[in-house]
mmCIF file of C-alpha atoms in Angstrom:
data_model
loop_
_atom_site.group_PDB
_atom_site.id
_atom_site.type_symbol
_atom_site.label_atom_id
_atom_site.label_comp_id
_atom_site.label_asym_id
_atom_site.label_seq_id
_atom_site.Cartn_x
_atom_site.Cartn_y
_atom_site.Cartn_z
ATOM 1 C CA UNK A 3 121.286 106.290 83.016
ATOM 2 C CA UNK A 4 123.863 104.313 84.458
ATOM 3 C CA UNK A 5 123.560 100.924 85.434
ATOM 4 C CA UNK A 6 122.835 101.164 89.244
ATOM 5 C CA UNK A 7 120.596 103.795 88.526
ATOM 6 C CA UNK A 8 118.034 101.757 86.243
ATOM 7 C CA UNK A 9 118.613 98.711 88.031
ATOM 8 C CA UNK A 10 117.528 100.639 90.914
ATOM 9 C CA UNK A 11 114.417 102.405 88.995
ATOM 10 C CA UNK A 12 113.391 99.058 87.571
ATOM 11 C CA UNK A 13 112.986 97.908 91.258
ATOM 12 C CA UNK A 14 111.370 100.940 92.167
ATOM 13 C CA UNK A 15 108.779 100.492 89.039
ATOM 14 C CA UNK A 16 108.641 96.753 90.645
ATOM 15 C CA UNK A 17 108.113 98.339 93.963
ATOM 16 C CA UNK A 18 104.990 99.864 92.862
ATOM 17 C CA UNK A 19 103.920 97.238 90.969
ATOM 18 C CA UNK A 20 103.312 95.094 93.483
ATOM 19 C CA UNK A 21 101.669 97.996 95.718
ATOM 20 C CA UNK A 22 98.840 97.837 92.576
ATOM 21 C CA UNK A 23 99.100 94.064 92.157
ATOM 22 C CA UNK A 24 98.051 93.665 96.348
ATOM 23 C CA UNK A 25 95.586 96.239 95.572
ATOM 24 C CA UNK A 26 93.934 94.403 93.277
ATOM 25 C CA UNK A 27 94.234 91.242 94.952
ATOM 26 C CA UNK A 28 92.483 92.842 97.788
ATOM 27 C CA UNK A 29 89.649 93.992 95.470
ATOM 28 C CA UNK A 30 89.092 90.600 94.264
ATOM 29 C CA UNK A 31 89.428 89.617 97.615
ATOM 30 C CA UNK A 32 86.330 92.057 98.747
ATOM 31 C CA UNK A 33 84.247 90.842 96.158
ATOM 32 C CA UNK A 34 84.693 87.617 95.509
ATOM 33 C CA UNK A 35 81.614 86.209 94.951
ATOM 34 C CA UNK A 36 80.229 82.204 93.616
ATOM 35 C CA UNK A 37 80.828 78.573 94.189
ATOM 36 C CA UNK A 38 84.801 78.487 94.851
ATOM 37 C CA UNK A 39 84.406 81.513 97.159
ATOM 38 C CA UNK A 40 85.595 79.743 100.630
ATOM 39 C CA UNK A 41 88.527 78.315 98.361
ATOM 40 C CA UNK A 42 89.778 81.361 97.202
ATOM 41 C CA UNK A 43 88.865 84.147 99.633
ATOM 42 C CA UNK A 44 91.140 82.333 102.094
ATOM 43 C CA UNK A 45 94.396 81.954 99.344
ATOM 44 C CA UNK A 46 93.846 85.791 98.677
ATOM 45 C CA UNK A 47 95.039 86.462 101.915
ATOM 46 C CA UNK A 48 98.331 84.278 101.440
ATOM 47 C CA UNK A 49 99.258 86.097 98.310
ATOM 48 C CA UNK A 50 98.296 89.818 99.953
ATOM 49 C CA UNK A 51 101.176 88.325 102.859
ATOM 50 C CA UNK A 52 103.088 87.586 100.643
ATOM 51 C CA UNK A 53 103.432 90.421 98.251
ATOM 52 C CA UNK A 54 103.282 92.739 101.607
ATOM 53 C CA UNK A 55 106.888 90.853 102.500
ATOM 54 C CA UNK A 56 108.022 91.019 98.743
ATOM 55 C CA UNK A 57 107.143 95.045 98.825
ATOM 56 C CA UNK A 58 109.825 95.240 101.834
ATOM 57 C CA UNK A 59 112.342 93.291 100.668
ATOM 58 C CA UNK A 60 112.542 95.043 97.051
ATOM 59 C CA UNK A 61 112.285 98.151 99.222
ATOM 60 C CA UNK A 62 115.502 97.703 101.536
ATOM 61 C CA UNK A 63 117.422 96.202 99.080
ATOM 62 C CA UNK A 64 116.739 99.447 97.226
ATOM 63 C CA UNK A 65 117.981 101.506 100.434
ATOM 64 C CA UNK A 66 121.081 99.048 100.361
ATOM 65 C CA UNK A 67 122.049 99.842 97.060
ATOM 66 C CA UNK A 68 121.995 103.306 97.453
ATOM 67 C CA UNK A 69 118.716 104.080 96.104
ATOM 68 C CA UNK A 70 115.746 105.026 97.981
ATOM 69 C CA UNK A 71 111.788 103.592 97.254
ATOM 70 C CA UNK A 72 108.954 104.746 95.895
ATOM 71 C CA UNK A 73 106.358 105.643 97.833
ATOM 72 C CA UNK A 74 103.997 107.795 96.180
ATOM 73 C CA UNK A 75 100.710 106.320 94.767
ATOM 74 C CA UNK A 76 100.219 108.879 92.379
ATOM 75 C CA UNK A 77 104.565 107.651 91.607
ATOM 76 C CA UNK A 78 103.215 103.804 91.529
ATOM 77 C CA UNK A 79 100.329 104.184 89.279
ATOM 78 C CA UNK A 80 102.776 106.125 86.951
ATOM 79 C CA UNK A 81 105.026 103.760 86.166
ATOM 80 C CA UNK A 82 103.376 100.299 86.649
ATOM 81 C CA UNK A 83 102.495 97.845 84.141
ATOM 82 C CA UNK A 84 99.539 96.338 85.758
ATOM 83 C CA UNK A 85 96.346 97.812 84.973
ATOM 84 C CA UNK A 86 93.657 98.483 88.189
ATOM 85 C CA UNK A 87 90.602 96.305 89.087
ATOM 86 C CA UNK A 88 87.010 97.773 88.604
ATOM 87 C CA UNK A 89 85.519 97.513 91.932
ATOM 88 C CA UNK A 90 82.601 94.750 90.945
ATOM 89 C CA UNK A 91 81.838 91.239 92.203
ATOM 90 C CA UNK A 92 84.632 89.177 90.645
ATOM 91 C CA UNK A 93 83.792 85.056 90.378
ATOM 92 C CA UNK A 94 86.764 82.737 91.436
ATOM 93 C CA UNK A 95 87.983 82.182 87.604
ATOM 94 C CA UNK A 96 87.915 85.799 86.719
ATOM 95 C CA UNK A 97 89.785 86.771 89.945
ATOM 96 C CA UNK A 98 92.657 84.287 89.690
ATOM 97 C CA UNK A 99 92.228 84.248 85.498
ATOM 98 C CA UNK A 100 93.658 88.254 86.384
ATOM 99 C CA UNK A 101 96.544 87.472 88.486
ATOM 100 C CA UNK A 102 97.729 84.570 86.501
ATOM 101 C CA UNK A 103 98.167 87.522 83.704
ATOM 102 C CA UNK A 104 99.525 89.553 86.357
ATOM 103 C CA UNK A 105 101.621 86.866 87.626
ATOM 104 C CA UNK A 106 103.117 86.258 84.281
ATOM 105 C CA UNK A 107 103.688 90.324 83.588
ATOM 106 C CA UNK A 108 105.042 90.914 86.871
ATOM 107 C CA UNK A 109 107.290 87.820 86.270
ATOM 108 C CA UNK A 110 109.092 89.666 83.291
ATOM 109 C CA UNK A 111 109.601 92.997 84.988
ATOM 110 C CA UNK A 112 111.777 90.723 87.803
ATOM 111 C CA UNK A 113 113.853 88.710 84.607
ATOM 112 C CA UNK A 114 114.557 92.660 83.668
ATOM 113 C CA UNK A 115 115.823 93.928 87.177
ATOM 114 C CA UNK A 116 117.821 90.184 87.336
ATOM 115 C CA UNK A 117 119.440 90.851 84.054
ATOM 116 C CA UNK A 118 120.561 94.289 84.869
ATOM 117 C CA UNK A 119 121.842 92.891 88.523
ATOM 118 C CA UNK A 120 123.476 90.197 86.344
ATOM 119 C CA UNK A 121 125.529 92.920 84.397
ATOM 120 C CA UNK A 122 126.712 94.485 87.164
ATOM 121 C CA UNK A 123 127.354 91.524 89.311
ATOM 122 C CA UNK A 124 124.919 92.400 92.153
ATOM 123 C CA UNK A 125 123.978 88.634 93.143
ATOM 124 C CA UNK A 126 121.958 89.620 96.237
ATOM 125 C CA UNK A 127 119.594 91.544 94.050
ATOM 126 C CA UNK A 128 120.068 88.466 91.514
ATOM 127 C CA UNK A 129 119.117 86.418 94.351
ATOM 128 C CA UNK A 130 116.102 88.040 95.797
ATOM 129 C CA UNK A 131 114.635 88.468 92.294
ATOM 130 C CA UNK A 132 115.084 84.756 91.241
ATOM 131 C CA UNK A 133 113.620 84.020 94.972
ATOM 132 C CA UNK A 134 110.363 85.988 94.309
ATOM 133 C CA UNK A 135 110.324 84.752 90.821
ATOM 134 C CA UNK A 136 110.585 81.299 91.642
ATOM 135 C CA UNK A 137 107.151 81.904 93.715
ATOM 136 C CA UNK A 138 105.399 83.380 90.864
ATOM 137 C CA UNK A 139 106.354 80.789 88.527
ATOM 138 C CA UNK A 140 104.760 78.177 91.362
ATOM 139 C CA UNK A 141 102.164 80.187 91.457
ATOM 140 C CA UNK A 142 101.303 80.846 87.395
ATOM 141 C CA UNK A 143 101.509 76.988 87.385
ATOM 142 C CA UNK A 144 99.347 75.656 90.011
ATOM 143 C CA UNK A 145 96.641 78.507 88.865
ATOM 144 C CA UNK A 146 96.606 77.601 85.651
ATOM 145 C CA UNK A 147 96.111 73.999 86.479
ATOM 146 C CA UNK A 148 92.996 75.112 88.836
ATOM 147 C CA UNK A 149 91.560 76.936 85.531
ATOM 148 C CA UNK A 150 92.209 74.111 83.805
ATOM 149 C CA UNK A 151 88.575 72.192 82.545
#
């Protein structure tokens, strides 16, 4: 495969990716249940906003490369790394306990498309990935400081 090719698959894999990581979000997000629920419930709908902007933007940078975006859930489930939620009440800690490994996965699938847009000096692509990145690292630190005891 050449280069623009799997960069452009890796961002398609990323694509659906995030399509299961709002998915699950919004499961936790259903049935959140506990003592932190009226913290949390609200914050799940600021990460479901913002992956729903991060979907697009992976998505037309994909058309701008000459590639075109997944869009097939049977295609997203194939190739994703996240696994899916059980629908079943989820507490605060084990709802944000999930995305912070989420967080952290999905986090290494964007150094892989930046290192392939690195090679073949695409810095938009570079750039977008470090921008979304640069959220997700925000975000696997201030959630692990709210699981911290």
């Amino acid at each position: 495969m050449d280069g623009n090719k799997s960069l452009i698959f890796q961002m398609n894999k990323v694509v659906g990716d995030l399509h299961v990581f709002k998915t699950k979000v919004h499961n936790y997000h259903w049935n959140l249940v506990g003592e932190h629920f009226f913290v949390v419930h609200p914050m799940l709908d600021c990460v479901m906003c913002e992956i729903d902007e991060q979907i697009d933007e992976v998505a037309e940078r994909i058309l701008m490369i000459g590639g075109r975006p997944f869009g097939s859930l049977e295609v997203y489930l194939k190739h994703t790394v996240l696994a899916e939620a059980e629908t079943k009440a989820y507490t605060a800690e084990e709802a944000v306990t999930s995305m912070l490994a989420d967080f952290r996965l999905l986090l290494s699938e964007f150094n892989i498309i930046m290192k392939l847009a690195e090679d073949l000096n695409d810095q938009e692509t570079l750039g977008l990935m470090a921008n979304i990145g640069a959220i997700y690292q925000k975000h696997i630190w201030m959630y692990g400081a709210w699981l911290t005891k």
